[in-house]
Rosetta silent file (secondary structure, phi, psi, omega in degrees, C-alpha in Angstrom):
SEQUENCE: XXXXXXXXXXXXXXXXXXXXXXXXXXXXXXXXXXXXXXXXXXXXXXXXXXXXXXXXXXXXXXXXXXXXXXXXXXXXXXXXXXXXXXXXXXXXXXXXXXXXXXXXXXXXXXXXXXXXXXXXXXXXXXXXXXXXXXXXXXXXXXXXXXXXXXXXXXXXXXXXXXXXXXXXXXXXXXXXXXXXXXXXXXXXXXXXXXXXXXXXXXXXXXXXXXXXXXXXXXXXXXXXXXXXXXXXXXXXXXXXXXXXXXXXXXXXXXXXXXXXXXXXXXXXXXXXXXXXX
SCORE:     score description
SCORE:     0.000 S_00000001
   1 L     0.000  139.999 -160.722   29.311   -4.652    3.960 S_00000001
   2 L  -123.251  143.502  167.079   30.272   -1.123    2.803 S_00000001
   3 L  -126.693  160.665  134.369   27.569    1.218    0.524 S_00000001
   4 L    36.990   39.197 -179.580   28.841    4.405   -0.286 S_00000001
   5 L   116.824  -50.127 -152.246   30.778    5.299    2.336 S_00000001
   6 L   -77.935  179.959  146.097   28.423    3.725    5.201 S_00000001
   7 L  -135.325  122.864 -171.436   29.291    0.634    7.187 S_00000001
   8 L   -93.167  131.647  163.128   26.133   -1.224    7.386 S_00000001
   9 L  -100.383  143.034  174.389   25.211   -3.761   10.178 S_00000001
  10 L  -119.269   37.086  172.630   23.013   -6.077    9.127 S_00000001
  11 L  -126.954  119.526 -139.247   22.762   -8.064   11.905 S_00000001
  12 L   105.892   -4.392  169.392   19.647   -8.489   14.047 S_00000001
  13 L  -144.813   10.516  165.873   16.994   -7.502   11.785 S_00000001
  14 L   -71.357  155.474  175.424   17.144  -10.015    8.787 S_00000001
  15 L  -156.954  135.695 -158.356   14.250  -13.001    8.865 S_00000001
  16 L   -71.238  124.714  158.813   14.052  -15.954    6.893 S_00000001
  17 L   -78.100  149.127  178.475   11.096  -16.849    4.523 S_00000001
  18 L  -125.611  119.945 -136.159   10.078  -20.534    5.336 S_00000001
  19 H  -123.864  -18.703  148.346    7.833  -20.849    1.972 S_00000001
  20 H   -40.841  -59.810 -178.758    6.171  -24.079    3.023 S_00000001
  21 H   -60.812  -54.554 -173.766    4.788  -22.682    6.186 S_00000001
  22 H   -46.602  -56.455 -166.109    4.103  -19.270    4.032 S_00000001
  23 H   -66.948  -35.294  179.318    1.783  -21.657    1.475 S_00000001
  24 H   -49.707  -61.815 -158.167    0.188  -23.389    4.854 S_00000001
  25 H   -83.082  -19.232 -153.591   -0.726  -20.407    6.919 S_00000001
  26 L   -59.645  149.245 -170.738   -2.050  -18.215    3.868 S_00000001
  27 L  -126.426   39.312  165.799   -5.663  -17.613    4.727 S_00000001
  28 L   -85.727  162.331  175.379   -6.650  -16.233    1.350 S_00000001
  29 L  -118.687   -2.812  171.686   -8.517  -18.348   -1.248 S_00000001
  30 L  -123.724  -34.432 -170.779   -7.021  -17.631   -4.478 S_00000001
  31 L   -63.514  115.126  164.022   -3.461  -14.971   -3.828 S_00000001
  32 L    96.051   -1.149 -159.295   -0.570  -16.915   -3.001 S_00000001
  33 L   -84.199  -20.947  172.908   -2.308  -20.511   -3.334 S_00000001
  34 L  -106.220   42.491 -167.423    0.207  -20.877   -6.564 S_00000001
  35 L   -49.937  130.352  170.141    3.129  -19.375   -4.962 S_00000001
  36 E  -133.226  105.367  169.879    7.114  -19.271   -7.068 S_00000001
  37 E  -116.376  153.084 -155.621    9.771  -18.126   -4.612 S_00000001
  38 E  -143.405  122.377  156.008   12.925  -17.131   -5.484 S_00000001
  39 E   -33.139  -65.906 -178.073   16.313  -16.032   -3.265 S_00000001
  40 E  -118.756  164.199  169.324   17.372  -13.987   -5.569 S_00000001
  41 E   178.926  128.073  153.924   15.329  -12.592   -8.973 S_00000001
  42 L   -60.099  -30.138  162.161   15.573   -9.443  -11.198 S_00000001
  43 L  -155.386  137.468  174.833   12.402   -8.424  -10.843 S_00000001
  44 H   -56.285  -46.668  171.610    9.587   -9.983   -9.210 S_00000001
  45 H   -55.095  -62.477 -175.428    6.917   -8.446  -12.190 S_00000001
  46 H   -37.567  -71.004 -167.676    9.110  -10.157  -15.325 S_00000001
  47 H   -25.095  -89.734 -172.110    9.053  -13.568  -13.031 S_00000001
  48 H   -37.772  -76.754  160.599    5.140  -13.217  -13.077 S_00000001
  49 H   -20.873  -12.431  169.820    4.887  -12.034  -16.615 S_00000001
  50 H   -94.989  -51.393 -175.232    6.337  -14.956  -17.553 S_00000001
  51 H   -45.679  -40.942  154.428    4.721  -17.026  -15.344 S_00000001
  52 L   -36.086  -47.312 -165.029    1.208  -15.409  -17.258 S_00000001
  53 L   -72.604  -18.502 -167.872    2.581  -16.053  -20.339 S_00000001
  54 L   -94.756    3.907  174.805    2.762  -20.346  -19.038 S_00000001
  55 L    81.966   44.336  166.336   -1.094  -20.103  -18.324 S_00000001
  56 L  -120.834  160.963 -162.127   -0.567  -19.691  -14.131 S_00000001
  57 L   -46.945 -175.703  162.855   -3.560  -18.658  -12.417 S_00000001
  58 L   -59.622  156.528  162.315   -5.370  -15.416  -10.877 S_00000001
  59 L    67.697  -20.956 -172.263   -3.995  -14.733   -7.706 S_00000001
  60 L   -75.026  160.294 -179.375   -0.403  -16.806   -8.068 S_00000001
  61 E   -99.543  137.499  164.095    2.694  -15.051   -6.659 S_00000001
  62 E  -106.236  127.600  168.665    6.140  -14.673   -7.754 S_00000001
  63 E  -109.620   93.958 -145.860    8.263  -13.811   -3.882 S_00000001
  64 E  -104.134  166.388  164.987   11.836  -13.030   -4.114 S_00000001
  65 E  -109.835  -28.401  -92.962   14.136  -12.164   -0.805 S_00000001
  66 E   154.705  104.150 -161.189   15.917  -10.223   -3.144 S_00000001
  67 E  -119.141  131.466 -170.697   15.586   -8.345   -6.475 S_00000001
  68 L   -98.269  -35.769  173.879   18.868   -7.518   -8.666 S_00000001
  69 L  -163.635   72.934  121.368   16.873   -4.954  -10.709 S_00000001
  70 L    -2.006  125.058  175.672   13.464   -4.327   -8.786 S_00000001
  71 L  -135.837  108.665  167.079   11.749   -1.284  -10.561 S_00000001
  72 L   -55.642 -154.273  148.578    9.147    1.392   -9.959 S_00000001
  73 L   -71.899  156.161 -165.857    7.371    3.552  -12.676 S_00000001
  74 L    56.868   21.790  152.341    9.206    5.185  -15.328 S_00000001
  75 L    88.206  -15.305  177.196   11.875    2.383  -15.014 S_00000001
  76 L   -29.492  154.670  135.971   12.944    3.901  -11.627 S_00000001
  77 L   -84.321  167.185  159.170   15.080    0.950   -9.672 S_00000001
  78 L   -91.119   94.798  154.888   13.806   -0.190   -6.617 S_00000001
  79 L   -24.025   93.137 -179.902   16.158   -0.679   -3.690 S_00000001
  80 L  -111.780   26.784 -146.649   15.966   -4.093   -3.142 S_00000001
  81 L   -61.208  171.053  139.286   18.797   -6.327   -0.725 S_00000001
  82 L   -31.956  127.405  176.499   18.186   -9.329    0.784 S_00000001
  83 L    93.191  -13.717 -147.145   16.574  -10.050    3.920 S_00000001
  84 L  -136.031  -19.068  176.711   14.892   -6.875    4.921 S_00000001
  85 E  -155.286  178.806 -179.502   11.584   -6.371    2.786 S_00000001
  86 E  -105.982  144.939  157.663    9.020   -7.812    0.765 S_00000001
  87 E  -113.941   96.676  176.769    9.484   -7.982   -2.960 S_00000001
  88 E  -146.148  146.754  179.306    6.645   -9.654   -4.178 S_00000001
  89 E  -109.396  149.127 -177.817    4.094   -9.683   -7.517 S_00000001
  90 E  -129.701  131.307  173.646    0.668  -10.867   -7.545 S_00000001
  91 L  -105.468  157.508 -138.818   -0.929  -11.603  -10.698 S_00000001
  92 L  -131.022  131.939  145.727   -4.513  -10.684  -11.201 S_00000001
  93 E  -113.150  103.637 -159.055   -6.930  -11.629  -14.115 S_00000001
  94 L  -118.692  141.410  176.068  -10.134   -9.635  -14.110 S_00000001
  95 L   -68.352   81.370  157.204  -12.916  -10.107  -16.575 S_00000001
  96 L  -172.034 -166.525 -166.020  -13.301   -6.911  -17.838 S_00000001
  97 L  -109.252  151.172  176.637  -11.350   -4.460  -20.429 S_00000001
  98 H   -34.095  -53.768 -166.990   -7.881   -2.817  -19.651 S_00000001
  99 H   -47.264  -21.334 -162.512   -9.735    0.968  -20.029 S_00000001
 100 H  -132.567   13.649  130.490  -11.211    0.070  -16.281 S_00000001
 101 L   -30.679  -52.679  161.891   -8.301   -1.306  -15.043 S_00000001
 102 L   -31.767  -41.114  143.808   -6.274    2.025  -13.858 S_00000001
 103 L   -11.712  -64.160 -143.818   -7.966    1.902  -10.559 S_00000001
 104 L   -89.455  119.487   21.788   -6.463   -1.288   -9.005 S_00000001
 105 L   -48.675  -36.731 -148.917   -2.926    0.350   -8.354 S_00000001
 106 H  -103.383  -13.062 -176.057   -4.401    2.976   -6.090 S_00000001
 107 H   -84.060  -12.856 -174.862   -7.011    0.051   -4.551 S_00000001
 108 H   -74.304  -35.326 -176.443   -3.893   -2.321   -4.001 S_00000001
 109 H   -61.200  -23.852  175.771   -2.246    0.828   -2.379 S_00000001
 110 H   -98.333  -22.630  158.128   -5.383    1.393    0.491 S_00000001
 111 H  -102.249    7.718  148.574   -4.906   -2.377    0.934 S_00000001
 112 H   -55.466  -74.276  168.407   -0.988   -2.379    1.535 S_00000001
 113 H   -16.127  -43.006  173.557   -1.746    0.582    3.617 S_00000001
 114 H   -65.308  -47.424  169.091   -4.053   -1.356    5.676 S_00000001
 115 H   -78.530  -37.780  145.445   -2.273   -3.929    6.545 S_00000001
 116 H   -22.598  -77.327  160.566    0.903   -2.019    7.042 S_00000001
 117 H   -38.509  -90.598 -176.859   -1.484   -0.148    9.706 S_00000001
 118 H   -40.648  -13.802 -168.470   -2.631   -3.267   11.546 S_00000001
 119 H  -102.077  -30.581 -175.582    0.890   -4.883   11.765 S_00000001
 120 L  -110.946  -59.247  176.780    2.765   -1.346   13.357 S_00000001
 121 L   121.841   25.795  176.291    0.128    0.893   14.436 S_00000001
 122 L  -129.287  133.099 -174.866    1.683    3.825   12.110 S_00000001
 123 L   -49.997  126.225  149.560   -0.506    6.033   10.131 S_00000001
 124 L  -132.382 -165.720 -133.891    0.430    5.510    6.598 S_00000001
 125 E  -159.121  140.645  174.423   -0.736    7.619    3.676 S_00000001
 126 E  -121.903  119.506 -167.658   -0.944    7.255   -0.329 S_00000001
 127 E   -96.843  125.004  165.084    0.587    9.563   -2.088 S_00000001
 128 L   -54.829  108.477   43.091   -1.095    9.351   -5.839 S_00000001
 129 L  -125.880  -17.100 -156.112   -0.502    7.418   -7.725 S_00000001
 130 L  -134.260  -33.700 -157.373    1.412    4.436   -6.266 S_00000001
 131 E   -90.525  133.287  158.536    3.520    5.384   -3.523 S_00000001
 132 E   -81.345  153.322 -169.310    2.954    4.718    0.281 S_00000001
 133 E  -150.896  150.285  172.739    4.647    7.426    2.927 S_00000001
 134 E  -146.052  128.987 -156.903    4.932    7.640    6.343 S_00000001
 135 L    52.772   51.408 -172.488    5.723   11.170    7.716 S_00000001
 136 L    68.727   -5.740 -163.209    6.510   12.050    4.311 S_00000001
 137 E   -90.688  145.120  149.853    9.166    8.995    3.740 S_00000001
 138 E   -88.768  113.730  175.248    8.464    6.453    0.977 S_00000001
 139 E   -89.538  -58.939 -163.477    7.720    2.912    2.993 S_00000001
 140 E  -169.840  143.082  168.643    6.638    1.363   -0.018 S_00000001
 141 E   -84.372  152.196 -170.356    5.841    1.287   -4.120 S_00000001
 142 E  -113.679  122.146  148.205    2.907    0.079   -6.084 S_00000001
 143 L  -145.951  107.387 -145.704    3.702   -0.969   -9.882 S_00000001
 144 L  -119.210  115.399 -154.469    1.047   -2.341  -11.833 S_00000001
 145 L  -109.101  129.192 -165.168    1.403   -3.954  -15.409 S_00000001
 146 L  -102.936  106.853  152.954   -1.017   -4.372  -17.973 S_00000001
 147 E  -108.823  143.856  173.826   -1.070   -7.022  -21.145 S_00000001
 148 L  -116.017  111.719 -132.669   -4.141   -7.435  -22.920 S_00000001
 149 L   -98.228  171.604 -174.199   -4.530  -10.568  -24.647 S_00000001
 150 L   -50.933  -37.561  161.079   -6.532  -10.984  -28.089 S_00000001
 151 L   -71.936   28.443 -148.763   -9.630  -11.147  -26.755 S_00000001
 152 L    40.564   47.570  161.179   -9.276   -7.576  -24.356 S_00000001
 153 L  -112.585  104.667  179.046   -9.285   -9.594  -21.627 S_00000001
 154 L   -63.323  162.436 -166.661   -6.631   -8.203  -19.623 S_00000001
 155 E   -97.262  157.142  146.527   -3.412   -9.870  -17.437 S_00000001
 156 L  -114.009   55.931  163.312   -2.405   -7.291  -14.592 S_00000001
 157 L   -29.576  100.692  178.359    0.558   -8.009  -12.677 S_00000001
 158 E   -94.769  125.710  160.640    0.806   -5.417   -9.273 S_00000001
 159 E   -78.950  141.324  166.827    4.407   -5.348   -8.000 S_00000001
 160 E   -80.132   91.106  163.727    4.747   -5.129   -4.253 S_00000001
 161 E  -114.897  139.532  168.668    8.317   -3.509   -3.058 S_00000001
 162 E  -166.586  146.842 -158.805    7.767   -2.152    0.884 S_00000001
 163 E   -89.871  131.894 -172.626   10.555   -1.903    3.305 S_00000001
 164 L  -131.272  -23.774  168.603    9.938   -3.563    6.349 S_00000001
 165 L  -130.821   70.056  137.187   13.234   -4.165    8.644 S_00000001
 166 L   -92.335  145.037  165.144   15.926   -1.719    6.845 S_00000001
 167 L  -109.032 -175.179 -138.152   17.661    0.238    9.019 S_00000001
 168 H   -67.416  -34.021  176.947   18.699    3.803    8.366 S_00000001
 169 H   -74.543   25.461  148.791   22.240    2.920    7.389 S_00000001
 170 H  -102.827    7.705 -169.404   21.346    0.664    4.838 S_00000001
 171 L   -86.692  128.073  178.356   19.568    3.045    3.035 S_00000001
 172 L   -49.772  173.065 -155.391   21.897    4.448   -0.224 S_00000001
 173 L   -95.448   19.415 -177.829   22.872    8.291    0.332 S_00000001
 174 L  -121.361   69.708  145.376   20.636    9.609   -2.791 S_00000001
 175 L  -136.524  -44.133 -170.032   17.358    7.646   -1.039 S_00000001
 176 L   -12.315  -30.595 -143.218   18.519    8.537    2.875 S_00000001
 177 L  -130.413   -1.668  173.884   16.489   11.663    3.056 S_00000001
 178 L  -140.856  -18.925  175.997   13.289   10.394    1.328 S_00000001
 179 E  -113.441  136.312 -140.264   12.857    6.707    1.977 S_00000001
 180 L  -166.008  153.076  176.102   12.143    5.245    5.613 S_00000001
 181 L  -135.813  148.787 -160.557   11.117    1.409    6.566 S_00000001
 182 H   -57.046  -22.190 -170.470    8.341   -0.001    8.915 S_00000001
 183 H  -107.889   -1.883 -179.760   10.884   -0.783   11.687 S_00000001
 184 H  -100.505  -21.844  171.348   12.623    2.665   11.712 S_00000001
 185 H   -96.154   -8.839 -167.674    8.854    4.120   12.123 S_00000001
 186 L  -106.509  -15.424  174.902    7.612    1.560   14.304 S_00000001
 187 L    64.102   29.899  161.485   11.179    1.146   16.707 S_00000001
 188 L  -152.300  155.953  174.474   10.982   -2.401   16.514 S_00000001
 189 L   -66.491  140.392 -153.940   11.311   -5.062   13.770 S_00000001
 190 L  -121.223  157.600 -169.583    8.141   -6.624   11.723 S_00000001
 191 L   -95.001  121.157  168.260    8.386  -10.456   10.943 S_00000001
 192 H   -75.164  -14.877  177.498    7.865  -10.470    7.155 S_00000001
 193 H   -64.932  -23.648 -175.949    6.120  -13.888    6.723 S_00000001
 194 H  -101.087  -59.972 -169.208    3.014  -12.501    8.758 S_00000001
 195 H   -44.457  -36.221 -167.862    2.867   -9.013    6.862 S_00000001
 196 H   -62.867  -59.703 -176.695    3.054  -10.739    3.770 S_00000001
 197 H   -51.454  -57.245 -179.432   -0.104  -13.210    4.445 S_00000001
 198 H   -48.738  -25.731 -165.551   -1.881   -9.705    6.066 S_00000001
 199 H   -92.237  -39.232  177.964   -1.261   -8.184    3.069 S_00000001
 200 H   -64.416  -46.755  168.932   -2.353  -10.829    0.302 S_00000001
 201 H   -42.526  -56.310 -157.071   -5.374  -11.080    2.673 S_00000001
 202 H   -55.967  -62.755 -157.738   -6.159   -7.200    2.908 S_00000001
 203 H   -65.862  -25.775  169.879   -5.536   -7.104   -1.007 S_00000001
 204 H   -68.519  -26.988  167.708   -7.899  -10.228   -2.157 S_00000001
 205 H   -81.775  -35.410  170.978  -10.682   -8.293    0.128 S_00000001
 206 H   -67.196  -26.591 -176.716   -9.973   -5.481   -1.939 S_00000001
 207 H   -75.001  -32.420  160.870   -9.998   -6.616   -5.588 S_00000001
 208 H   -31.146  -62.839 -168.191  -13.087   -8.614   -4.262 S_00000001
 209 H   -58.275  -84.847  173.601  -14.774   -5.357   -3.387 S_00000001
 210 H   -11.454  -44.567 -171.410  -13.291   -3.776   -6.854 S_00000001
 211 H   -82.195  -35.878  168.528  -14.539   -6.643   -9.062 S_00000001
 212 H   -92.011  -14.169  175.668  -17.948   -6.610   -7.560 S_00000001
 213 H  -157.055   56.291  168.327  -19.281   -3.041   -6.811 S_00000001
 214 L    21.408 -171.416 -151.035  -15.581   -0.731   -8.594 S_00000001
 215 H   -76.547    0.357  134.997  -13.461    1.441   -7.508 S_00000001
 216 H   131.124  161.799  172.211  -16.093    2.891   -5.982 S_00000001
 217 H   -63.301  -19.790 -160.310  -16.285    0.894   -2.873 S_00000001
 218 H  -130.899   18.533 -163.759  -12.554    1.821   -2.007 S_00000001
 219 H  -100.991  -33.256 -177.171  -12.516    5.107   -3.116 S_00000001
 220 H   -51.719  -42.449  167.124  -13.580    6.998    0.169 S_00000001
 221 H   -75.319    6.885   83.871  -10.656    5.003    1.735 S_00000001
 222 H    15.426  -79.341  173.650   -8.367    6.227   -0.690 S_00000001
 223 H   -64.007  -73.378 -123.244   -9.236   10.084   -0.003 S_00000001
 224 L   -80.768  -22.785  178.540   -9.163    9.264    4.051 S_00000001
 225 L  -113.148    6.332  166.013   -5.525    8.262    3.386 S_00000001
 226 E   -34.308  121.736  163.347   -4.551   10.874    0.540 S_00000001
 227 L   -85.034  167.542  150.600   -1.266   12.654    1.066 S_00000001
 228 L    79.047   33.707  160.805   -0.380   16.205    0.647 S_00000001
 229 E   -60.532  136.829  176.010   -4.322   17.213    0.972 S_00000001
 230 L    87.858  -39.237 -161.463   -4.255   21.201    0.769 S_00000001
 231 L  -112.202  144.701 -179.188   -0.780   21.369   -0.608 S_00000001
 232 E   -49.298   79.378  173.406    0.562   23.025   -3.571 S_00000001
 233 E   -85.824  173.049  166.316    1.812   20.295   -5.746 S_00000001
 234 E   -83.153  174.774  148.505    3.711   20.075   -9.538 S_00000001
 235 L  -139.005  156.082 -172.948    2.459   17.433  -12.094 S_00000001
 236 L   -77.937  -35.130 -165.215    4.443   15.178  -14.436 S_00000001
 237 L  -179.445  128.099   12.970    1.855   15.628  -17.006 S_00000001
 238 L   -69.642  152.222 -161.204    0.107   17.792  -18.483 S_00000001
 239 L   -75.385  138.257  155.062    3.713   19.618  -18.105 S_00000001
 240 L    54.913   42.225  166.255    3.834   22.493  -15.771 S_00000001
 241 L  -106.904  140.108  169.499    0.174   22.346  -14.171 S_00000001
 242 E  -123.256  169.132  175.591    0.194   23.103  -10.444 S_00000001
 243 E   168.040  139.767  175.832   -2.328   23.057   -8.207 S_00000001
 244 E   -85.319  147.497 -174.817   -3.106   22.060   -4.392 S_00000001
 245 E   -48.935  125.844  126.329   -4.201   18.115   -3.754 S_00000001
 246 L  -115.348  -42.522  169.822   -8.056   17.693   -3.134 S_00000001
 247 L  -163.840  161.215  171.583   -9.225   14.174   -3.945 S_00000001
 248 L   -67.741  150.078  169.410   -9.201   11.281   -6.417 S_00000001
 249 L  -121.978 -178.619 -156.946  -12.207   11.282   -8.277 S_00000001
 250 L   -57.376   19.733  174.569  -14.014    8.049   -9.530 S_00000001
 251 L  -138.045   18.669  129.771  -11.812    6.823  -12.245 S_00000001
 252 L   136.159  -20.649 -162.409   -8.709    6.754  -10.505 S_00000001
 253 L   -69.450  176.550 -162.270   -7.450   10.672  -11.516 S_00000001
 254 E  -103.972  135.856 -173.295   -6.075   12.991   -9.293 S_00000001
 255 E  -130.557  148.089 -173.428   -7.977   16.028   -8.718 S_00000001
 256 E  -143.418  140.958 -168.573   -6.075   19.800   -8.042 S_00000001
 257 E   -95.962  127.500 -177.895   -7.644   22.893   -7.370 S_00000001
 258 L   -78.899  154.814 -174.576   -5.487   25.229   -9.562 S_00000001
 259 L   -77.852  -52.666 -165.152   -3.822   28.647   -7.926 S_00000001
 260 L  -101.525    6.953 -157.397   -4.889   30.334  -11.569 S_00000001
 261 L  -165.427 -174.174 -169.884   -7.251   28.387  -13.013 S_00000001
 262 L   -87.412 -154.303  170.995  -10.273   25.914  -12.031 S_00000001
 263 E   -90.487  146.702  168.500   -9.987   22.460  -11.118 S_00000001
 264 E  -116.929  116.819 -171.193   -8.017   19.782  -12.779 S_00000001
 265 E   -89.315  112.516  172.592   -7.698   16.226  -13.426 S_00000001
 266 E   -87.104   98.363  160.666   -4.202   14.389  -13.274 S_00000001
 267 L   -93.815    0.923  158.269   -4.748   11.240  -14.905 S_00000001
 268 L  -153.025  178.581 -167.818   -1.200   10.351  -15.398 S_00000001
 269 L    87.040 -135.409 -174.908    2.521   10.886  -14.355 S_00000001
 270 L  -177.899  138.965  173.794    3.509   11.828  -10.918 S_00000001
 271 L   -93.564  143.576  171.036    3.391   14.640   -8.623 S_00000001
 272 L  -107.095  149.121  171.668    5.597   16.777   -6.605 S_00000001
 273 E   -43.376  132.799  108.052    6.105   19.328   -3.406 S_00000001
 274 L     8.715  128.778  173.337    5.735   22.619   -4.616 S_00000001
 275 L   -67.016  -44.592 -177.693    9.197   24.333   -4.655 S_00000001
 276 L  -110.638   64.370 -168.520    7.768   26.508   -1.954 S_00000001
 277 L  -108.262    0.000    0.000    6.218   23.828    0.070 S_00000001
């Protein structure tokens, strides 16, 4: 298989979903118990959104091997081939209204993180709002979709994408230099059928915690895994505010001690390095 130039081997670090066993072993009680797997799919979130739209429960899954057009926020794609990571959506129905939603992206993100930890033994880190990094590399995206139905009670769909056996050569040349997978940090390969079940576990203890005593219960682990603490970042919005990272504060925002000005809350967008970081 040829990308850009590369010749990729793929052989030796692909693994199979067996989706039977996957529904068997999960040792969650509601995430994953309604399970839709799919070889191939365009995006694991539409799959679920639809699947919402049919009435299927809290907690069911859409799991793809494969995504043809896999997305982050702001429509980004997601790098998504076959064989090599989890793509997966989990949909989430919480009794309360969409305004106090915003939260559960950054609590699903300290319980990827978590599990991601227990399965390699490498620190990883959430860079606000969505993304996980390890040594500065994006490991894995967050992307979490809101409809609110007539009565405000909202659906949430959280997309999953997190790279777990690519190697370096499969990565395209405009991600090479910023994007990194659990077996290139960990020097061995991780069986995705057991991360996945660690992960729907770690995240069903978190939304637990979330639903009964907010964000929070998760937010101190949230700052203990912040990236870029101390450093001079950009923001997406409000346009042209800088500032260096200090911590989320309790509603989900971003908080930056300004070079020129006081402190400031980044409640949307996305942040960047400093140019002279």
């Amino acid at each position: 298989m040829k990308r850009k130039g590369r010749t990729v081997d793929r052989v030796g670090f692909q693994d199979r979903y067996d989706p039977d066993r996957l529904r068997a072993e999960l040792s969650t009680r509601d995430f994953g118990r309604v399970m839709r797997y799919g070889e191939q799919v365009t995006s694991t979130n539409d799959v679920i959104l639809d699947m919402a739209e049919a009435s299927a429960p809290h907690g069911a899954v859409c799991l793809a091997d494969e995504q043809t057009a896999g997305r982050g926020r702001r429509g980004y794609r997601w790098f998504s081939p076959p064989g090599c990571g989890i793509w997966a959506s989990v949909l989430l129905r919480p009794r309360m209204s969409a305004s106090r939603t915003p939260p559960l992206t950054l609590c699903s993100g300290a319980a990827v993180a978590r599990a991601l930890e227990a399965a390699t033994g490498v620190t990883v880190e959430i860079k606000w709002p969505n993304d996980l990094l390890i040594r500065n590399r994006k490991v894995a995206g967050i992307l979490a979709e809101t409809r609110v139905t007539a009565a405000d009670q909202p659906v949430v769909v959280v997309g999953m994408g997190i790279n777990v056996n690519h190697t370096r050569d499969l990565f395209p040349d405009d991600l090479s230099d910023s994007a990194t997978s659990l077996r290139i940090e960990s020097g061995g390969p991780v069986p995705r059928q057991d991360l996945l079940m660690a992960v729907l576990a770690s995240f069903e203890s978190a939304y637990e915690r979330f639903m009964v005593s907010g964000f929070e219960s998760l937010l101190a682990e949230v700052n203990a895994r912040l990236a870029w603490r101390g450093r001079m970042v950009e923001a997406e919005s409000p346009a042209g505010t800088a500032g260096r990272v200090s911590r989320v504060e309790e509603e989900g925002g971003l908080l930056l001690e300004g070079k020129d000005h006081g402190p400031v809350v980044i409640r949307s967008g996305s942040i960047r390095l400093h140019s002279d970081q």
